[in-house]
Amino acid sequence: MTSRVLMVSRMKPASAETVARLFAEHDQSDLPLKFGVTSRTLFHYQGMTLHLIQAEQEIFDNLPQLHTDPSFQHLNGRLAEHMTPLVDDWQGIRDSRAMEFYHRSWI
């Protein structure tokens, strides 16, 4: 079964191209495949970025390993110049996750 996660954060609208480039560079590494990521889609809307990740398995199960990976840390450092958490009391990546409350599939 495919897992989908939607992450939401603030982003400067002028940073969309830079953020897309940073993710494209990162996605050339083996890290996404190592964690079962099958696709990544980025949207921006009214100062927010919506980051849809689809994976073969629940990606949050691998967060401890993911957070210690140097390339993940490097990407997060570079993204921090362009993106900020949506909530003021943000404690970690789980606080950026949008909760799915309805889904229907016809396939």
PDB file of C-alpha atoms in Angstrom:
ATOM      1  CA  MET A   1       0.000   0.000   0.000  1.00  0.00           C
ATOM      2  CA  THR A   2       1.228   3.460  -0.847  1.00  0.00           C
ATOM      3  CA  SER A   3       1.715   5.966   1.942  1.00  0.00           C
ATOM      4  CA  ARG A   4       1.026   9.648   1.306  1.00  0.00           C
ATOM      5  CA  VAL A   5       2.177  12.495   3.486  1.00  0.00           C
ATOM      6  CA  LEU A   6       1.381  16.170   2.973  1.00  0.00           C
ATOM      7  CA  MET A   7       3.737  18.575   4.716  1.00  0.00           C
ATOM      8  CA  VAL A   8       2.736  22.248   5.074  1.00  0.00           C
ATOM      9  CA  SER A   9       5.025  25.198   5.816  1.00  0.00           C
ATOM     10  CA  ARG A  10       5.495  28.869   5.026  1.00  0.00           C
ATOM     11  CA  MET A  11       7.568  29.812   2.014  1.00  0.00           C
ATOM     12  CA  LYS A  12       8.514  33.089   0.439  1.00  0.00           C
ATOM     13  CA  PRO A  13       6.740  32.967  -2.963  1.00  0.00           C
ATOM     14  CA  ALA A  14       9.863  34.270  -4.686  1.00  0.00           C
ATOM     15  CA  SER A  15      11.741  31.218  -3.371  1.00  0.00           C
ATOM     16  CA  ALA A  16       9.697  28.629  -5.287  1.00  0.00           C
ATOM     17  CA  GLU A  17      12.286  28.098  -8.032  1.00  0.00           C
ATOM     18  CA  THR A  18      15.143  27.873  -5.537  1.00  0.00           C
ATOM     19  CA  VAL A  19      13.271  25.406  -3.324  1.00  0.00           C
ATOM     20  CA  ALA A  20      12.395  23.282  -6.370  1.00  0.00           C
ATOM     21  CA  ARG A  21      16.055  23.285  -7.425  1.00  0.00           C
ATOM     22  CA  LEU A  22      17.228  22.283  -3.942  1.00  0.00           C
ATOM     23  CA  PHE A  23      14.807  19.354  -3.880  1.00  0.00           C
ATOM     24  CA  ALA A  24      15.744  18.358  -7.447  1.00  0.00           C
ATOM     25  CA  GLU A  25      19.426  18.277  -6.473  1.00  0.00           C
ATOM     26  CA  HIS A  26      18.642  16.278  -3.333  1.00  0.00           C
ATOM     27  CA  ASP A  27      16.441  13.861  -5.275  1.00  0.00           C
ATOM     28  CA  GLN A  28      19.445  12.885  -7.401  1.00  0.00           C
ATOM     29  CA  SER A  29      20.885  11.160  -4.321  1.00  0.00           C
ATOM     30  CA  ASP A  30      19.907   7.658  -3.253  1.00  0.00           C
ATOM     31  CA  LEU A  31      18.246   8.899  -0.055  1.00  0.00           C
ATOM     32  CA  PRO A  32      14.651   9.115  -1.368  1.00  0.00           C
ATOM     33  CA  LEU A  33      14.822   5.586  -2.779  1.00  0.00           C
ATOM     34  CA  LYS A  34      16.528   4.324   0.363  1.00  0.00           C
ATOM     35  CA  PHE A  35      13.465   5.398   2.346  1.00  0.00           C
ATOM     36  CA  GLY A  36      10.953   4.098  -0.204  1.00  0.00           C
ATOM     37  CA  VAL A  37       9.897   7.480  -1.623  1.00  0.00           C
ATOM     38  CA  THR A  38       8.208   6.979  -4.992  1.00  0.00           C
ATOM     39  CA  SER A  39       7.293  10.595  -5.764  1.00  0.00           C
ATOM     40  CA  ARG A  40       7.538  14.135  -4.456  1.00  0.00           C
ATOM     41  CA  THR A  41       5.311  17.021  -5.545  1.00  0.00           C
ATOM     42  CA  LEU A  42       5.663  20.620  -4.391  1.00  0.00           C
ATOM     43  CA  PHE A  43       2.917  23.238  -4.518  1.00  0.00           C
ATOM     44  CA  HIS A  44       2.867  26.813  -3.307  1.00  0.00           C
ATOM     45  CA  TYR A  45      -0.224  28.775  -2.395  1.00  0.00           C
ATOM     46  CA  GLN A  46      -0.607  32.125  -0.620  1.00  0.00           C
ATOM     47  CA  GLY A  47       2.772  32.043   1.109  1.00  0.00           C
ATOM     48  CA  MET A  48       2.618  28.345   1.941  1.00  0.00           C
ATOM     49  CA  THR A  49       4.303  25.334   0.460  1.00  0.00           C
ATOM     50  CA  LEU A  50       2.535  22.001   0.260  1.00  0.00           C
ATOM     51  CA  HIS A  51       4.922  19.084  -0.013  1.00  0.00           C
ATOM     52  CA  LEU A  52       3.290  15.810  -1.063  1.00  0.00           C
ATOM     53  CA  ILE A  53       5.423  12.716  -0.549  1.00  0.00           C
ATOM     54  CA  GLN A  54       4.330   9.290  -1.713  1.00  0.00           C
ATOM     55  CA  ALA A  55       6.195   6.232  -0.534  1.00  0.00           C
ATOM     56  CA  GLU A  56       6.037   2.464  -0.469  1.00  0.00           C
ATOM     57  CA  GLN A  57       5.819   2.531   3.326  1.00  0.00           C
ATOM     58  CA  GLU A  58       5.050   4.975   6.132  1.00  0.00           C
ATOM     59  CA  ILE A  59       7.989   7.411   5.975  1.00  0.00           C
ATOM     60  CA  PHE A  60       7.564   8.573   9.556  1.00  0.00           C
ATOM     61  CA  ASP A  61       8.647   5.112  10.715  1.00  0.00           C
ATOM     62  CA  ASN A  62      12.141   5.993   9.457  1.00  0.00           C
ATOM     63  CA  LEU A  63      12.416   9.537  10.855  1.00  0.00           C
ATOM     64  CA  PRO A  64      15.232   8.822  13.331  1.00  0.00           C
ATOM     65  CA  GLN A  65      17.425   7.387  10.557  1.00  0.00           C
ATOM     66  CA  LEU A  66      16.422  10.124   8.147  1.00  0.00           C
ATOM     67  CA  HIS A  67      17.277  12.945  10.558  1.00  0.00           C
ATOM     68  CA  THR A  68      20.804  11.632  11.101  1.00  0.00           C
ATOM     69  CA  ASP A  69      21.591  11.453   7.388  1.00  0.00           C
ATOM     70  CA  PRO A  70      24.083  14.215   6.424  1.00  0.00           C
ATOM     71  CA  SER A  71      22.432  14.925   3.058  1.00  0.00           C
ATOM     72  CA  PHE A  72      19.031  15.351   4.763  1.00  0.00           C
ATOM     73  CA  GLN A  73      20.562  17.728   7.313  1.00  0.00           C
ATOM     74  CA  HIS A  74      22.276  19.671   4.520  1.00  0.00           C
ATOM     75  CA  LEU A  75      19.015  20.013   2.582  1.00  0.00           C
ATOM     76  CA  ASN A  76      17.126  21.182   5.675  1.00  0.00           C
ATOM     77  CA  GLY A  77      19.786  23.792   6.375  1.00  0.00           C
ATOM     78  CA  ARG A  78      19.520  25.180   2.864  1.00  0.00           C
ATOM     79  CA  LEU A  79      15.710  25.090   2.890  1.00  0.00           C
ATOM     80  CA  ALA A  80      15.591  26.995   6.202  1.00  0.00           C
ATOM     81  CA  GLU A  81      16.611  30.138   4.302  1.00  0.00           C
ATOM     82  CA  HIS A  82      13.367  29.924   2.310  1.00  0.00           C
ATOM     83  CA  MET A  83      10.855  28.014   4.425  1.00  0.00           C
ATOM     84  CA  THR A  84       9.602  28.260   8.002  1.00  0.00           C
ATOM     85  CA  PRO A  85       7.160  26.183  10.068  1.00  0.00           C
ATOM     86  CA  LEU A  86       3.499  27.120   9.876  1.00  0.00           C
ATOM     87  CA  VAL A  87       2.921  26.661  13.613  1.00  0.00           C
ATOM     88  CA  ASP A  88       4.654  28.742  16.284  1.00  0.00           C
ATOM     89  CA  ASP A  89       5.276  25.874  18.710  1.00  0.00           C
ATOM     90  CA  TRP A  90       6.884  23.616  16.076  1.00  0.00           C
ATOM     91  CA  GLN A  91       8.819  20.782  17.707  1.00  0.00           C
ATOM     92  CA  GLY A  92       9.763  18.719  14.681  1.00  0.00           C
ATOM     93  CA  ILE A  93       8.805  17.525  11.243  1.00  0.00           C
ATOM     94  CA  ARG A  94       5.696  15.737  12.529  1.00  0.00           C
ATOM     95  CA  ASP A  95       4.252  19.163  13.412  1.00  0.00           C
ATOM     96  CA  SER A  96       4.232  20.060   9.697  1.00  0.00           C
ATOM     97  CA  ARG A  97       2.150  17.084   8.652  1.00  0.00           C
ATOM     98  CA  ALA A  98      -1.378  17.754   7.407  1.00  0.00           C
ATOM     99  CA  MET A  99      -3.812  15.141   8.648  1.00  0.00           C
ATOM    100  CA  GLU A 100      -5.767  13.352   5.957  1.00  0.00           C
ATOM    101  CA  PHE A 101      -9.444  13.159   6.831  1.00  0.00           C
ATOM    102  CA  TYR A 102     -10.945  11.803   3.617  1.00  0.00           C
ATOM    103  CA  HIS A 103      -9.669   9.786   0.695  1.00  0.00           C
ATOM    104  CA  ARG A 104     -11.341   7.943  -2.131  1.00  0.00           C
ATOM    105  CA  SER A 105      -9.672   6.014  -4.896  1.00  0.00           C
ATOM    106  CA  TRP A 106     -11.223   4.500  -7.980  1.00  0.00           C
ATOM    107  CA  ILE A 107      -8.233   2.349  -8.879  1.00  0.00           C
TER     108      ILE A 107
END
